Every structure is written in structure tokens, then in C-alpha cells.
PDB file of C-alpha atoms in Angstrom:
ATOM      1  CA  MET A   1      -1.888 -19.245  -3.443  1.00 54.00           C
ATOM      2  CA  SER A   2       0.142 -22.399  -3.284  1.00 49.00           C
ATOM      3  CA  PHE A   3      -0.510 -25.489  -1.197  1.00 47.00           C
ATOM      4  CA  LYS A   4       0.504 -29.148  -0.987  1.00 48.00           C
ATOM      5  CA  LYS A   5      -2.159 -31.796  -0.716  1.00 46.00           C
ATOM      6  CA  GLU A   6      -1.454 -34.620   1.671  1.00 60.00           C
ATOM      7  CA  THR A   7      -3.908 -37.347   0.649  1.00 75.00           C
ATOM      8  CA  PRO A   8      -6.152 -38.050  -2.401  1.00 83.00           C
ATOM      9  CA  LEU A   9      -9.268 -37.139  -0.400  1.00 87.00           C
ATOM     10  CA  ALA A  10      -7.711 -33.958   0.911  1.00 87.00           C
ATOM     11  CA  ASN A  11      -6.648 -33.200  -2.643  1.00 90.00           C
ATOM     12  CA  ALA A  12     -10.240 -33.546  -3.740  1.00 93.00           C
ATOM     13  CA  VAL A  13     -11.473 -31.262  -0.923  1.00 94.00           C
ATOM     14  CA  PHE A  14      -8.938 -28.576  -1.879  1.00 94.00           C
ATOM     15  CA  TRP A  15      -9.917 -28.861  -5.514  1.00 95.00           C
ATOM     16  CA  ALA A  16     -13.600 -28.521  -4.732  1.00 96.00           C
ATOM     17  CA  ALA A  17     -12.923 -25.524  -2.450  1.00 96.00           C
ATOM     18  CA  ARG A  18     -10.800 -23.854  -5.118  1.00 96.00           C
ATOM     19  CA  LYS A  19     -13.230 -24.463  -7.953  1.00 97.00           C
ATOM     20  CA  GLY A  20     -16.380 -23.745  -6.001  1.00 97.00           C
ATOM     21  CA  ASN A  21     -17.791 -27.229  -6.514  1.00 98.00           C
ATOM     22  CA  LEU A  22     -20.228 -27.304  -3.619  1.00 98.00           C
ATOM     23  CA  ALA A  23     -21.775 -30.694  -4.488  1.00 98.00           C
ATOM     24  CA  LEU A  24     -18.418 -32.451  -4.451  1.00 97.00           C
ATOM     25  CA  LEU A  25     -17.349 -30.666  -1.285  1.00 96.00           C
ATOM     26  CA  GLN A  26     -20.540 -31.744   0.527  1.00 97.00           C
ATOM     27  CA  LEU A  27     -20.091 -35.328  -0.730  1.00 96.00           C
ATOM     28  CA  LEU A  28     -16.561 -35.529   0.574  1.00 95.00           C
ATOM     29  CA  LEU A  29     -17.270 -33.912   3.963  1.00 94.00           C
ATOM     30  CA  ASN A  30     -20.406 -35.996   4.498  1.00 94.00           C
ATOM     31  CA  SER A  31     -18.525 -39.176   3.829  1.00 91.00           C
ATOM     32  CA  GLY A  32     -16.873 -38.952   7.158  1.00 87.00           C
ATOM     33  CA  ARG A  33     -13.570 -39.949   5.579  1.00 91.00           C
ATOM     34  CA  VAL A  34     -12.080 -36.449   5.441  1.00 90.00           C
ATOM     35  CA  ASP A  35     -12.008 -33.717   8.068  1.00 91.00           C
ATOM     36  CA  ALA A  36     -13.258 -30.154   7.374  1.00 93.00           C
ATOM     37  CA  ASP A  37      -9.955 -28.979   8.772  1.00 92.00           C
ATOM     38  CA  CYS A  38      -7.695 -31.179   6.604  1.00 90.00           C
ATOM     39  CA  ARG A  39      -4.478 -29.264   5.969  1.00 90.00           C
ATOM     40  CA  ASP A  40      -1.489 -29.347   3.712  1.00 89.00           C
ATOM     41  CA  SER A  41       2.094 -29.221   4.880  1.00 87.00           C
ATOM     42  CA  TYR A  42       1.972 -25.393   5.022  1.00 91.00           C
ATOM     43  CA  GLY A  43      -1.100 -25.484   7.276  1.00 92.00           C
ATOM     44  CA  THR A  44      -3.443 -24.307   4.530  1.00 94.00           C
ATOM     45  CA  THR A  45      -7.008 -25.375   5.075  1.00 95.00           C
ATOM     46  CA  ALA A  46      -9.871 -25.831   2.613  1.00 96.00           C
ATOM     47  CA  LEU A  47     -11.603 -22.872   4.264  1.00 97.00           C
ATOM     48  CA  MET A  48      -8.648 -20.645   3.371  1.00 97.00           C
ATOM     49  CA  VAL A  49      -8.731 -21.888  -0.224  1.00 97.00           C
ATOM     50  CA  ALA A  50     -12.493 -21.259  -0.559  1.00 98.00           C
ATOM     51  CA  SER A  51     -12.143 -17.839   1.077  1.00 98.00           C
ATOM     52  CA  TYR A  52      -9.299 -16.858  -1.225  1.00 98.00           C
ATOM     53  CA  SER A  53     -11.279 -18.006  -4.223  1.00 98.00           C
ATOM     54  CA  GLY A  54     -14.449 -16.216  -3.090  1.00 98.00           C
ATOM     55  CA  HIS A  55     -16.779 -19.193  -3.055  1.00 98.00           C
ATOM     56  CA  TYR A  56     -19.382 -18.118  -0.558  1.00 98.00           C
ATOM     57  CA  GLU A  57     -21.370 -21.355  -0.430  1.00 98.00           C
ATOM     58  CA  CYS A  58     -18.277 -23.476  -0.060  1.00 98.00           C
ATOM     59  CA  VAL A  59     -17.045 -21.256   2.762  1.00 98.00           C
ATOM     60  CA  LYS A  60     -20.414 -21.555   4.495  1.00 98.00           C
ATOM     61  CA  GLU A  61     -20.478 -25.350   4.083  1.00 97.00           C
ATOM     62  CA  LEU A  62     -16.998 -25.734   5.578  1.00 97.00           C
ATOM     63  CA  ILE A  63     -17.946 -23.519   8.551  1.00 97.00           C
ATOM     64  CA  MET A  64     -21.115 -25.554   9.123  1.00 96.00           C
ATOM     65  CA  GLN A  65     -19.055 -28.706   8.963  1.00 96.00           C
ATOM     66  CA  GLY A  66     -16.910 -27.379  11.779  1.00 95.00           C
ATOM     67  CA  ALA A  67     -13.937 -25.775  10.045  1.00 96.00           C
ATOM     68  CA  ASP A  68     -11.764 -23.627  12.330  1.00 97.00           C
ATOM     69  CA  ILE A  69     -12.387 -20.045  11.147  1.00 97.00           C
ATOM     70  CA  ASN A  70      -9.368 -18.541  12.879  1.00 97.00           C
ATOM     71  CA  TYR A  71      -6.804 -21.261  12.098  1.00 97.00           C
ATOM     72  CA  GLN A  72      -3.460 -19.791  10.944  1.00 97.00           C
ATOM     73  CA  ARG A  73      -1.333 -21.384   8.278  1.00 96.00           C
ATOM     74  CA  GLU A  74       2.479 -21.442   8.528  1.00 95.00           C
ATOM     75  CA  THR A  75       2.754 -17.854   7.311  1.00 96.00           C
ATOM     76  CA  GLY A  76       0.161 -16.667   9.899  1.00 97.00           C
ATOM     77  CA  SER A  77      -2.559 -16.028   7.356  1.00 97.00           C
ATOM     78  CA  THR A  78      -6.202 -16.876   8.121  1.00 98.00           C
ATOM     79  CA  ALA A  79      -9.300 -17.323   5.960  1.00 98.00           C
ATOM     80  CA  LEU A  80     -10.217 -13.736   6.772  1.00 98.00           C
ATOM     81  CA  PHE A  81      -6.796 -12.498   5.608  1.00 98.00           C
ATOM     82  CA  PHE A  82      -7.184 -14.266   2.258  1.00 98.00           C
ATOM     83  CA  ALA A  83     -10.809 -13.100   1.722  1.00 98.00           C
ATOM     84  CA  SER A  84      -9.730  -9.562   2.540  1.00 98.00           C
ATOM     85  CA  GLN A  85      -6.734  -9.720   0.249  1.00 98.00           C
ATOM     86  CA  GLN A  86      -8.888 -10.731  -2.671  1.00 98.00           C
ATOM     87  CA  GLY A  87     -11.715  -8.295  -1.912  1.00 98.00           C
ATOM     88  CA  HIS A  88     -14.410 -10.928  -1.365  1.00 98.00           C
ATOM     89  CA  HIS A  89     -16.733  -8.722   0.692  1.00 98.00           C
ATOM     90  CA  ASP A  90     -19.561 -11.285   1.042  1.00 98.00           C
ATOM     91  CA  VAL A  91     -17.141 -13.920   2.317  1.00 98.00           C
ATOM     92  CA  VAL A  92     -15.602 -11.431   4.785  1.00 98.00           C
ATOM     93  CA  LYS A  93     -19.080 -10.632   6.183  1.00 98.00           C
ATOM     94  CA  LEU A  94     -19.852 -14.335   6.450  1.00 98.00           C
ATOM     95  CA  LEU A  95     -16.641 -15.092   8.294  1.00 98.00           C
ATOM     96  CA  PHE A  96     -17.477 -12.352  10.808  1.00 98.00           C
ATOM     97  CA  GLU A  97     -20.936 -13.819  11.355  1.00 98.00           C
ATOM     98  CA  PHE A  98     -19.244 -16.951  12.612  1.00 97.00           C
ATOM     99  CA  GLY A  99     -16.640 -15.368  14.782  1.00 97.00           C
ATOM    100  CA  ALA A 100     -13.669 -14.438  12.627  1.00 98.00           C
ATOM    101  CA  SER A 101     -11.046 -12.315  14.416  1.00 97.00           C
ATOM    102  CA  THR A 102      -9.246  -9.297  12.994  1.00 97.00           C
ATOM    103  CA  GLU A 103      -6.315  -9.655  15.455  1.00 95.00           C
ATOM    104  CA  PHE A 104      -4.283 -12.396  13.798  1.00 97.00           C
ATOM    105  CA  GLN A 105      -1.021 -11.327  12.147  1.00 97.00           C
ATOM    106  CA  THR A 106       1.166 -12.862   9.495  1.00 97.00           C
ATOM    107  CA  LYS A 107       4.887 -13.346  10.037  1.00 97.00           C
ATOM    108  CA  ASP A 108       5.569  -9.936   8.495  1.00 97.00           C
ATOM    109  CA  GLY A 109       2.974  -8.307  10.722  1.00 97.00           C
ATOM    110  CA  GLY A 110       0.224  -8.182   8.157  1.00 98.00           C
ATOM    111  CA  THR A 111      -3.455  -8.278   9.102  1.00 98.00           C
ATOM    112  CA  ALA A 112      -6.725  -8.458   7.190  1.00 98.00           C
ATOM    113  CA  LEU A 113      -6.902  -4.647   7.365  1.00 98.00           C
ATOM    114  CA  THR A 114      -3.368  -3.997   6.133  1.00 98.00           C
ATOM    115  CA  VAL A 115      -3.837  -6.282   3.147  1.00 98.00           C
ATOM    116  CA  ALA A 116      -7.307  -4.999   2.258  1.00 98.00           C
ATOM    117  CA  SER A 117      -5.929  -1.414   2.425  1.00 98.00           C
ATOM    118  CA  GLN A 118      -2.952  -2.328   0.286  1.00 98.00           C
ATOM    119  CA  TYR A 119      -5.209  -3.742  -2.454  1.00 98.00           C
ATOM    120  CA  GLY A 120      -7.752  -0.940  -2.217  1.00 98.00           C
ATOM    121  CA  HIS A 121     -10.801  -3.026  -1.245  1.00 98.00           C
ATOM    122  CA  SER A 122     -12.846  -0.211   0.280  1.00 98.00           C
ATOM    123  CA  LYS A 123     -15.959  -2.271   1.106  1.00 98.00           C
ATOM    124  CA  VAL A 124     -13.834  -4.866   2.911  1.00 98.00           C
ATOM    125  CA  VAL A 125     -11.951  -2.097   4.756  1.00 98.00           C
ATOM    126  CA  ASP A 126     -15.259  -0.637   5.966  1.00 98.00           C
ATOM    127  CA  THR A 127     -16.491  -4.001   7.206  1.00 98.00           C
ATOM    128  CA  LEU A 128     -13.192  -4.781   8.914  1.00 98.00           C
ATOM    129  CA  LEU A 129     -13.203  -1.429  10.747  1.00 98.00           C
ATOM    130  CA  LYS A 130     -16.793  -1.961  11.829  1.00 97.00           C
ATOM    131  CA  ASN A 131     -15.837  -5.335  13.223  1.00 98.00           C
ATOM    132  CA  GLY A 132     -12.970  -4.145  15.408  1.00 96.00           C
ATOM    133  CA  ALA A 133      -9.969  -4.029  13.076  1.00 98.00           C
ATOM    134  CA  ASN A 134      -7.194  -1.840  14.499  1.00 98.00           C
ATOM    135  CA  VAL A 135      -6.536   1.123  12.237  1.00 98.00           C
ATOM    136  CA  HIS A 136      -3.065   1.403  13.795  1.00 97.00           C
ATOM    137  CA  ASP A 137      -1.930  -2.098  12.712  1.00 94.00           C
ATOM    138  CA  GLN A 138       1.632  -2.044  11.368  1.00 96.00           C
ATOM    139  CA  LEU A 139       3.816  -4.437   9.414  1.00 98.00           C
ATOM    140  CA  ASN A 140       7.164  -5.368  10.988  1.00 98.00           C
ATOM    141  CA  ASP A 141       8.808  -2.523   9.084  1.00 97.00           C
ATOM    142  CA  GLY A 142       6.370  -0.003  10.577  1.00 98.00           C
ATOM    143  CA  ALA A 143       4.142   0.401   7.529  1.00 98.00           C
ATOM    144  CA  THR A 144       0.531   1.137   8.530  1.00 98.00           C
ATOM    145  CA  SER A 145      -2.638   0.472   6.575  1.00 98.00           C
ATOM    146  CA  LEU A 146      -2.615   4.144   5.655  1.00 98.00           C
ATOM    147  CA  PHE A 147       0.954   3.945   4.387  1.00 98.00           C
ATOM    148  CA  LEU A 148       0.144   0.924   2.210  1.00 98.00           C
ATOM    149  CA  ALA A 149      -2.951   2.569   0.780  1.00 98.00           C
ATOM    150  CA  ALA A 150      -0.988   5.739   0.037  1.00 98.00           C
ATOM    151  CA  GLN A 151       1.765   3.711  -1.686  1.00 98.00           C
ATOM    152  CA  GLU A 152      -0.796   2.132  -4.010  1.00 98.00           C
ATOM    153  CA  GLY A 153      -2.880   5.247  -4.587  1.00 98.00           C
ATOM    154  CA  HIS A 154      -6.139   4.110  -3.020  1.00 98.00           C
ATOM    155  CA  VAL A 155      -7.847   7.467  -2.223  1.00 98.00           C
ATOM    156  CA  THR A 156     -11.190   6.052  -0.972  1.00 98.00           C
ATOM    157  CA  VAL A 157      -9.453   3.695   1.469  1.00 98.00           C
ATOM    158  CA  ILE A 158      -7.247   6.538   2.644  1.00 98.00           C
ATOM    159  CA  ARG A 159     -10.252   8.669   3.471  1.00 98.00           C
ATOM    160  CA  GLN A 160     -11.839   5.722   5.329  1.00 98.00           C
ATOM    161  CA  LEU A 161      -8.733   5.158   7.428  1.00 98.00           C
ATOM    162  CA  LEU A 162      -8.265   8.821   8.250  1.00 98.00           C
ATOM    163  CA  VAL A 163     -11.907   9.130   9.363  1.00 98.00           C
ATOM    164  CA  SER A 164     -11.286   6.112  11.551  1.00 98.00           C
ATOM    165  CA  GLY A 165      -8.359   7.779  13.305  1.00 98.00           C
ATOM    166  CA  ALA A 166      -5.296   6.745  11.249  1.00 98.00           C
ATOM    167  CA  LYS A 167      -2.300   8.886  11.949  1.00 98.00           C
ATOM    168  CA  VAL A 168      -1.482  10.889   8.852  1.00 98.00           C
ATOM    169  CA  ASN A 169       2.194  11.308   9.689  1.00 98.00           C
ATOM    170  CA  GLN A 170       2.914   7.805  11.042  1.00 97.00           C
ATOM    171  CA  ALA A 171       6.184   6.887   9.333  1.00 97.00           C
ATOM    172  CA  ARG A 172       7.726   3.544   8.542  1.00 96.00           C
ATOM    173  CA  GLU A 173      10.844   2.597  10.553  1.00 95.00           C
ATOM    174  CA  ASP A 174      13.082   4.166   7.900  1.00 94.00           C
ATOM    175  CA  GLY A 175      11.284   7.512   8.405  1.00 95.00           C
ATOM    176  CA  THR A 176       9.187   7.275   5.238  1.00 97.00           C
ATOM    177  CA  ALA A 177       5.790   8.852   5.824  1.00 98.00           C
ATOM    178  CA  PRO A 178       2.672   8.216   3.734  1.00 98.00           C
ATOM    179  CA  LEU A 179       2.983  11.640   2.051  1.00 98.00           C
ATOM    180  CA  TRP A 180       6.585  10.928   0.957  1.00 98.00           C
ATOM    181  CA  MET A 181       5.609   7.576  -0.463  1.00 98.00           C
ATOM    182  CA  ALA A 182       2.580   8.946  -2.312  1.00 98.00           C
ATOM    183  CA  ALA A 183       4.738  11.717  -3.747  1.00 98.00           C
ATOM    184  CA  GLN A 184       7.360   9.247  -4.963  1.00 97.00           C
ATOM    185  CA  MET A 185       4.713   7.133  -6.663  1.00 98.00           C
ATOM    186  CA  GLY A 186       3.102  10.155  -8.334  1.00 98.00           C
ATOM    187  CA  HIS A 187      -0.306   9.869  -6.651  1.00 98.00           C
ATOM    188  CA  SER A 188      -1.300  13.531  -6.763  1.00 98.00           C
ATOM    189  CA  GLU A 189      -4.850  12.967  -5.456  1.00 98.00           C
ATOM    190  CA  VAL A 190      -3.523  11.030  -2.456  1.00 98.00           C
ATOM    191  CA  VAL A 191      -0.999  13.824  -1.792  1.00 98.00           C
ATOM    192  CA  LYS A 192      -3.811  16.368  -1.895  1.00 98.00           C
ATOM    193  CA  VAL A 193      -5.953  14.396   0.575  1.00 98.00           C
ATOM    194  CA  LEU A 194      -3.059  13.811   2.998  1.00 98.00           C
ATOM    195  CA  LEU A 195      -2.023  17.477   2.951  1.00 98.00           C
ATOM    196  CA  LEU A 196      -5.590  18.589   3.629  1.00 98.00           C
ATOM    197  CA  ARG A 197      -5.658  16.215   6.595  1.00 97.00           C
ATOM    198  CA  GLY A 198      -2.544  17.693   8.150  1.00 98.00           C
ATOM    199  CA  ALA A 199       0.363  15.767   6.621  1.00 98.00           C
ATOM    200  CA  ASP A 200       3.716  17.377   7.380  1.00 98.00           C
ATOM    201  CA  ARG A 201       4.771  18.814   4.021  1.00 97.00           C
ATOM    202  CA  ASP A 202       8.464  18.941   4.998  1.00 97.00           C
ATOM    203  CA  ALA A 203       8.767  15.578   6.781  1.00 96.00           C
ATOM    204  CA  ASP A 204      11.962  13.954   5.700  1.00 95.00           C
ATOM    205  CA  ARG A 205      13.037  10.383   5.952  1.00 94.00           C
ATOM    206  CA  GLN A 206      16.408   9.067   7.056  1.00 94.00           C
ATOM    207  CA  ASP A 207      18.168  10.056   3.809  1.00 95.00           C
ATOM    208  CA  GLY A 208      17.097  13.668   4.357  1.00 96.00           C
ATOM    209  CA  SER A 209      14.760  13.889   1.361  1.00 97.00           C
ATOM    210  CA  THR A 210      11.284  15.355   1.486  1.00 98.00           C
ATOM    211  CA  ALA A 211       8.140  14.639  -0.510  1.00 98.00           C
ATOM    212  CA  LEU A 212       8.803  17.650  -2.736  1.00 98.00           C
ATOM    213  CA  PHE A 213      12.409  16.579  -3.360  1.00 98.00           C
ATOM    214  CA  LYS A 214      11.337  13.076  -4.360  1.00 98.00           C
ATOM    215  CA  ALA A 215       8.469  14.328  -6.584  1.00 98.00           C
ATOM    216  CA  ALA A 216      10.907  16.718  -8.270  1.00 98.00           C
ATOM    217  CA  LEU A 217      13.486  13.991  -8.847  1.00 98.00           C
ATOM    218  CA  LYS A 218      10.794  11.709 -10.340  1.00 98.00           C
ATOM    219  CA  GLY A 219       9.271  14.433 -12.452  1.00 97.00           C
ATOM    220  CA  HIS A 220       5.805  14.167 -10.954  1.00 98.00           C
ATOM    221  CA  SER A 221       4.589  17.629 -11.896  1.00 98.00           C
ATOM    222  CA  SER A 222       1.000  17.176 -10.647  1.00 98.00           C
ATOM    223  CA  VAL A 223       2.338  16.154  -7.226  1.00 98.00           C
ATOM    224  CA  ILE A 224       4.653  19.170  -7.156  1.00 98.00           C
ATOM    225  CA  GLU A 225       1.674  21.450  -7.859  1.00 98.00           C
ATOM    226  CA  GLU A 226      -0.221  20.021  -4.897  1.00 98.00           C
ATOM    227  CA  LEU A 227       2.771  20.293  -2.582  1.00 98.00           C
ATOM    228  CA  LEU A 228       3.522  23.909  -3.596  1.00 98.00           C
ATOM    229  CA  LYS A 229       0.034  24.943  -2.457  1.00 98.00           C
ATOM    230  CA  PHE A 230       1.261  24.242   1.079  1.00 98.00           C
ATOM    231  CA  SER A 231       4.511  26.178   0.834  1.00 97.00           C
ATOM    232  CA  PRO A 232       7.068  23.463   1.406  1.00 98.00           C
ATOM    233  CA  SER A 233      10.727  24.234   1.921  1.00 97.00           C
ATOM    234  CA  LEU A 234      12.558  25.224  -1.230  1.00 98.00           C
ATOM    235  CA  GLY A 235      15.845  25.685   0.530  1.00 97.00           C
ATOM    236  CA  LEU A 236      18.678  23.348   1.466  1.00 97.00           C
ATOM    237  CA  LEU A 237      17.415  20.098   2.987  1.00 97.00           C
ATOM    238  CA  LYS A 238      19.090  17.728   5.394  1.00 96.00           C
ATOM    239  CA  ASN A 239      20.410  15.752   2.444  1.00 97.00           C
ATOM    240  CA  GLY A 240      22.439  18.782   1.426  1.00 97.00           C
ATOM    241  CA  SER A 241      20.443  19.536  -1.691  1.00 98.00           C
ATOM    242  CA  THR A 242      17.315  21.361  -2.805  1.00 98.00           C
ATOM    243  CA  ALA A 243      14.181  20.364  -4.648  1.00 98.00           C
ATOM    244  CA  LEU A 244      15.393  22.401  -7.615  1.00 98.00           C
ATOM    245  CA  HIS A 245      18.562  20.359  -7.761  1.00 98.00           C
ATOM    246  CA  ALA A 246      16.415  17.235  -7.778  1.00 98.00           C
ATOM    247  CA  ALA A 247      14.184  18.548 -10.581  1.00 98.00           C
ATOM    248  CA  VAL A 248      17.224  19.418 -12.703  1.00 97.00           C
ATOM    249  CA  MET A 249      18.730  15.961 -12.084  1.00 97.00           C
ATOM    250  CA  GLY A 250      15.401  14.404 -13.028  1.00 97.00           C
ATOM    251  CA  GLY A 251      15.441  16.303 -16.262  1.00 97.00           C
ATOM    252  CA  ASN A 252      11.755  17.284 -16.261  1.00 95.00           C
ATOM    253  CA  LEU A 253      11.276  20.767 -17.714  1.00 96.00           C
ATOM    254  CA  GLN A 254       7.785  21.255 -16.189  1.00 97.00           C
ATOM    255  CA  SER A 255       9.086  20.368 -12.715  1.00 97.00           C
ATOM    256  CA  VAL A 256      11.841  22.945 -13.025  1.00 97.00           C
ATOM    257  CA  LEU A 257       9.380  25.562 -14.295  1.00 97.00           C
ATOM    258  CA  LEU A 258       7.004  24.901 -11.361  1.00 98.00           C
ATOM    259  CA  LEU A 259       9.765  25.257  -8.769  1.00 98.00           C
ATOM    260  CA  LEU A 260      11.195  28.444 -10.354  1.00 97.00           C
ATOM    261  CA  GLY A 261       7.645  29.848 -10.488  1.00 97.00           C
ATOM    262  CA  ALA A 262       7.444  29.197  -6.730  1.00 97.00           C
ATOM    263  CA  HIS A 263      10.679  31.199  -6.313  1.00 96.00           C
ATOM    264  CA  ALA A 264      13.130  28.356  -5.881  1.00 97.00           C
ATOM    265  CA  ASP A 265      16.622  29.909  -5.935  1.00 96.00           C
ATOM    266  CA  PRO A 266      18.779  28.749  -8.879  1.00 96.00           C
ATOM    267  CA  THR A 267      21.854  30.394  -7.288  1.00 95.00           C
ATOM    268  CA  LEU A 268      21.703  28.263  -4.124  1.00 96.00           C
ATOM    269  CA  PRO A 269      24.485  25.626  -4.130  1.00 97.00           C
ATOM    270  CA  ASN A 270      24.189  22.136  -2.695  1.00 97.00           C
ATOM    271  CA  LYS A 271      26.564  20.590  -0.139  1.00 97.00           C
ATOM    272  CA  ASN A 272      29.080  19.936  -2.962  1.00 97.00           C
ATOM    273  CA  ASN A 273      28.947  23.606  -3.918  1.00 97.00           C
ATOM    274  CA  GLU A 274      27.103  22.738  -7.112  1.00 97.00           C
ATOM    275  CA  LEU A 275      24.422  24.969  -8.586  1.00 96.00           C
ATOM    276  CA  PRO A 276      21.366  23.301 -10.147  1.00 97.00           C
ATOM    277  CA  ALA A 277      22.698  24.406 -13.556  1.00 96.00           C
ATOM    278  CA  ASP A 278      25.888  22.343 -12.905  1.00 96.00           C
ATOM    279  CA  LEU A 279      23.772  19.152 -12.870  1.00 96.00           C
ATOM    280  CA  THR A 280      22.412  19.236 -16.424  1.00 96.00           C
ATOM    281  CA  LYS A 281      23.491  19.507 -20.045  1.00 95.00           C
ATOM    282  CA  SER A 282      20.005  20.251 -21.279  1.00 95.00           C
ATOM    283  CA  ASP A 283      19.931  23.567 -23.111  1.00 95.00           C
ATOM    284  CA  ARG A 284      16.220  23.927 -22.443  1.00 95.00           C
ATOM    285  CA  ILE A 285      16.721  23.607 -18.690  1.00 96.00           C
ATOM    286  CA  LEU A 286      19.821  25.772 -18.718  1.00 96.00           C
ATOM    287  CA  LYS A 287      17.917  28.560 -20.477  1.00 95.00           C
ATOM    288  CA  LEU A 288      15.484  28.499 -17.567  1.00 94.00           C
ATOM    289  CA  LEU A 289      18.198  28.542 -14.965  1.00 94.00           C
ATOM    290  CA  ARG A 290      20.558  31.021 -16.723  1.00 86.00           C
ATOM    291  CA  PRO A 291      18.306  33.308 -18.719  1.00 73.00           C
ATOM    292  CA  LYS A 292      20.678  36.266 -18.681  1.00 50.00           C
ATOM    293  CA  ILE A 293      23.584  34.234 -19.979  1.00 48.00           C
ATOM    294  CA  PHE A 294      21.514  32.878 -22.879  1.00 54.00           C
ATOM    295  CA  ASN A 295      20.238  36.367 -23.639  1.00 51.00           C
ATOM    296  CA  GLY A 296      23.818  37.554 -24.196  1.00 45.00           C
ATOM    297  CA  ASP A 297      24.202  39.384 -20.872  1.00 47.00           C
ATOM    298  CA  SER A 298      27.152  38.799 -18.576  1.00 42.00           C
TER     299      SER A 298
END
């Protein structure tokens, strides 16, 4: 967290808030020579600094001295946003006791809930939801709290959000759904939870790829195993290719084995009329795709 101090006294207030030096903070505020809401050129307040740093007593002192709880800095962030981002649950609860709002957004559309979800702070997420946070909050690109939690692999937060009504198939503006993102990142437990809660196994994004295709390309075998339990499409996708093509291109032997075991067709060409076997020089993978040829049969 960066900020610019405007005066020596404001500098001292920010330092005390950042370091958690309650005695110095009280001395400065009680002097009457510096305001509890002194700000830097970005609009950062001492309350934001103390909240970000997790100094409960300093946060409380600033509030009691009249600091504006819901003031937004230049980026749109508030003290609640910073406390939520850093996972300071006790500070979050304190801010709510004195009227913090969950409705304020940053310039990119972020809220206290989206950032707490992104960083996996489950206790904070629970408190935010209980205090009116909107589970459907979205960043400017359409990413929801559920999407961000899925991207980072935070299973507990994902369960909390789903129980609170998060839409399991709510995609980002580019068509990327939480399941697709979790598959790409290799978060097999997240993939499992999302599928059990009704995620569309064959949802594709704008480039025509599905979760299975991406997991196959990345070689995430554990994700492929979870997806195959829900019988995803093994045929030609909107991108003109198949998951088996992706697995071969990715070069992961286990991924190829899993897909062949699920009856993916090695004789199905892609839009360029290429077979999966045309996309690799690996003898080990070719032996799987062309067993008869390698056994000496025509």
C-alpha cells in the first residue's frame, strides 16, 4: 500500500497507524493540530492504513476521534476494502459496528467481498455476507466473487458463496465461467465442488474451448478425472478441435490415457483435418494413439 504524506504531522499519523503505535497516534490526534481524516494526495486516510495493517486499537481510536469510515481514496478503496483484502477479521467486525458499508466499489468494480473472496479469507467473507454484502458483485470485466475464488482455488469460500446464492455458471464478459478457470488453474477440488453444484461441464468461452479442453491442454490429470465423472463432450468443439487433440498437444501421457479410457476417438480429425496423432512426435503417445501400427499391423 503506497501513500504520500502531505505534512510532517500527517506523516507521523500515517507512521503510527502503519506501525500500530497507539500512544503516538493518540498524542497526535489529541494535540488538535492534525485531523483524524488527514489524507495524502491519493486520498488515503490513516484509518485505511491502520485497517490495512490490522491494528485494531488504532482503528478504534481513529473511529472514536471521528474518522470517516466510508471515505474512498482515489482508487475507490475504503478502510473495509483494505481490511478485507488483508483478512483482518477483527478489524472488519469493528468497522461494521461503526457503520461501514459493503456497497462501495473501486474503479475496477471491486468490493470488500470480491477482494476477500479472491484472497480466500473465509471468516471475512462470512462476516461480509452477514452484513449485507452482495454475493453477485462483479468487477468491470464481469468476474464475480465466485469466479475470483475459483481462480485462486479457495474451496471454503466457494462453498460459502454458493450457499449464499452465487450463480455457479455466471461467466466473465469473455465467456469464461468459474469451472473453466478452475480447470485451467488445475484446482481439482474446486472443479469437483462446482460440478456437484450444477456447473455446466461443457460451457465454452468465446474461443470455443471448454473446461475439459483446457485441462487437457495444461495436463491437469486430476481435473480431467473429475470432469470425466460428468460425461463432458469428447467430440469436436466450437474451436474445431477435441479434448484429445489438446491432451496430445500438451504432451501429458496421463491426460491422453484418461481421455482414451473415456472413449475419446483418436480417429476424429480437427477442423484442419489433423488427427491427434498428427500433433505429436512422442513415441509414447503415438503408441497409445496408433497401437496397431506399432504392433506391426497395417
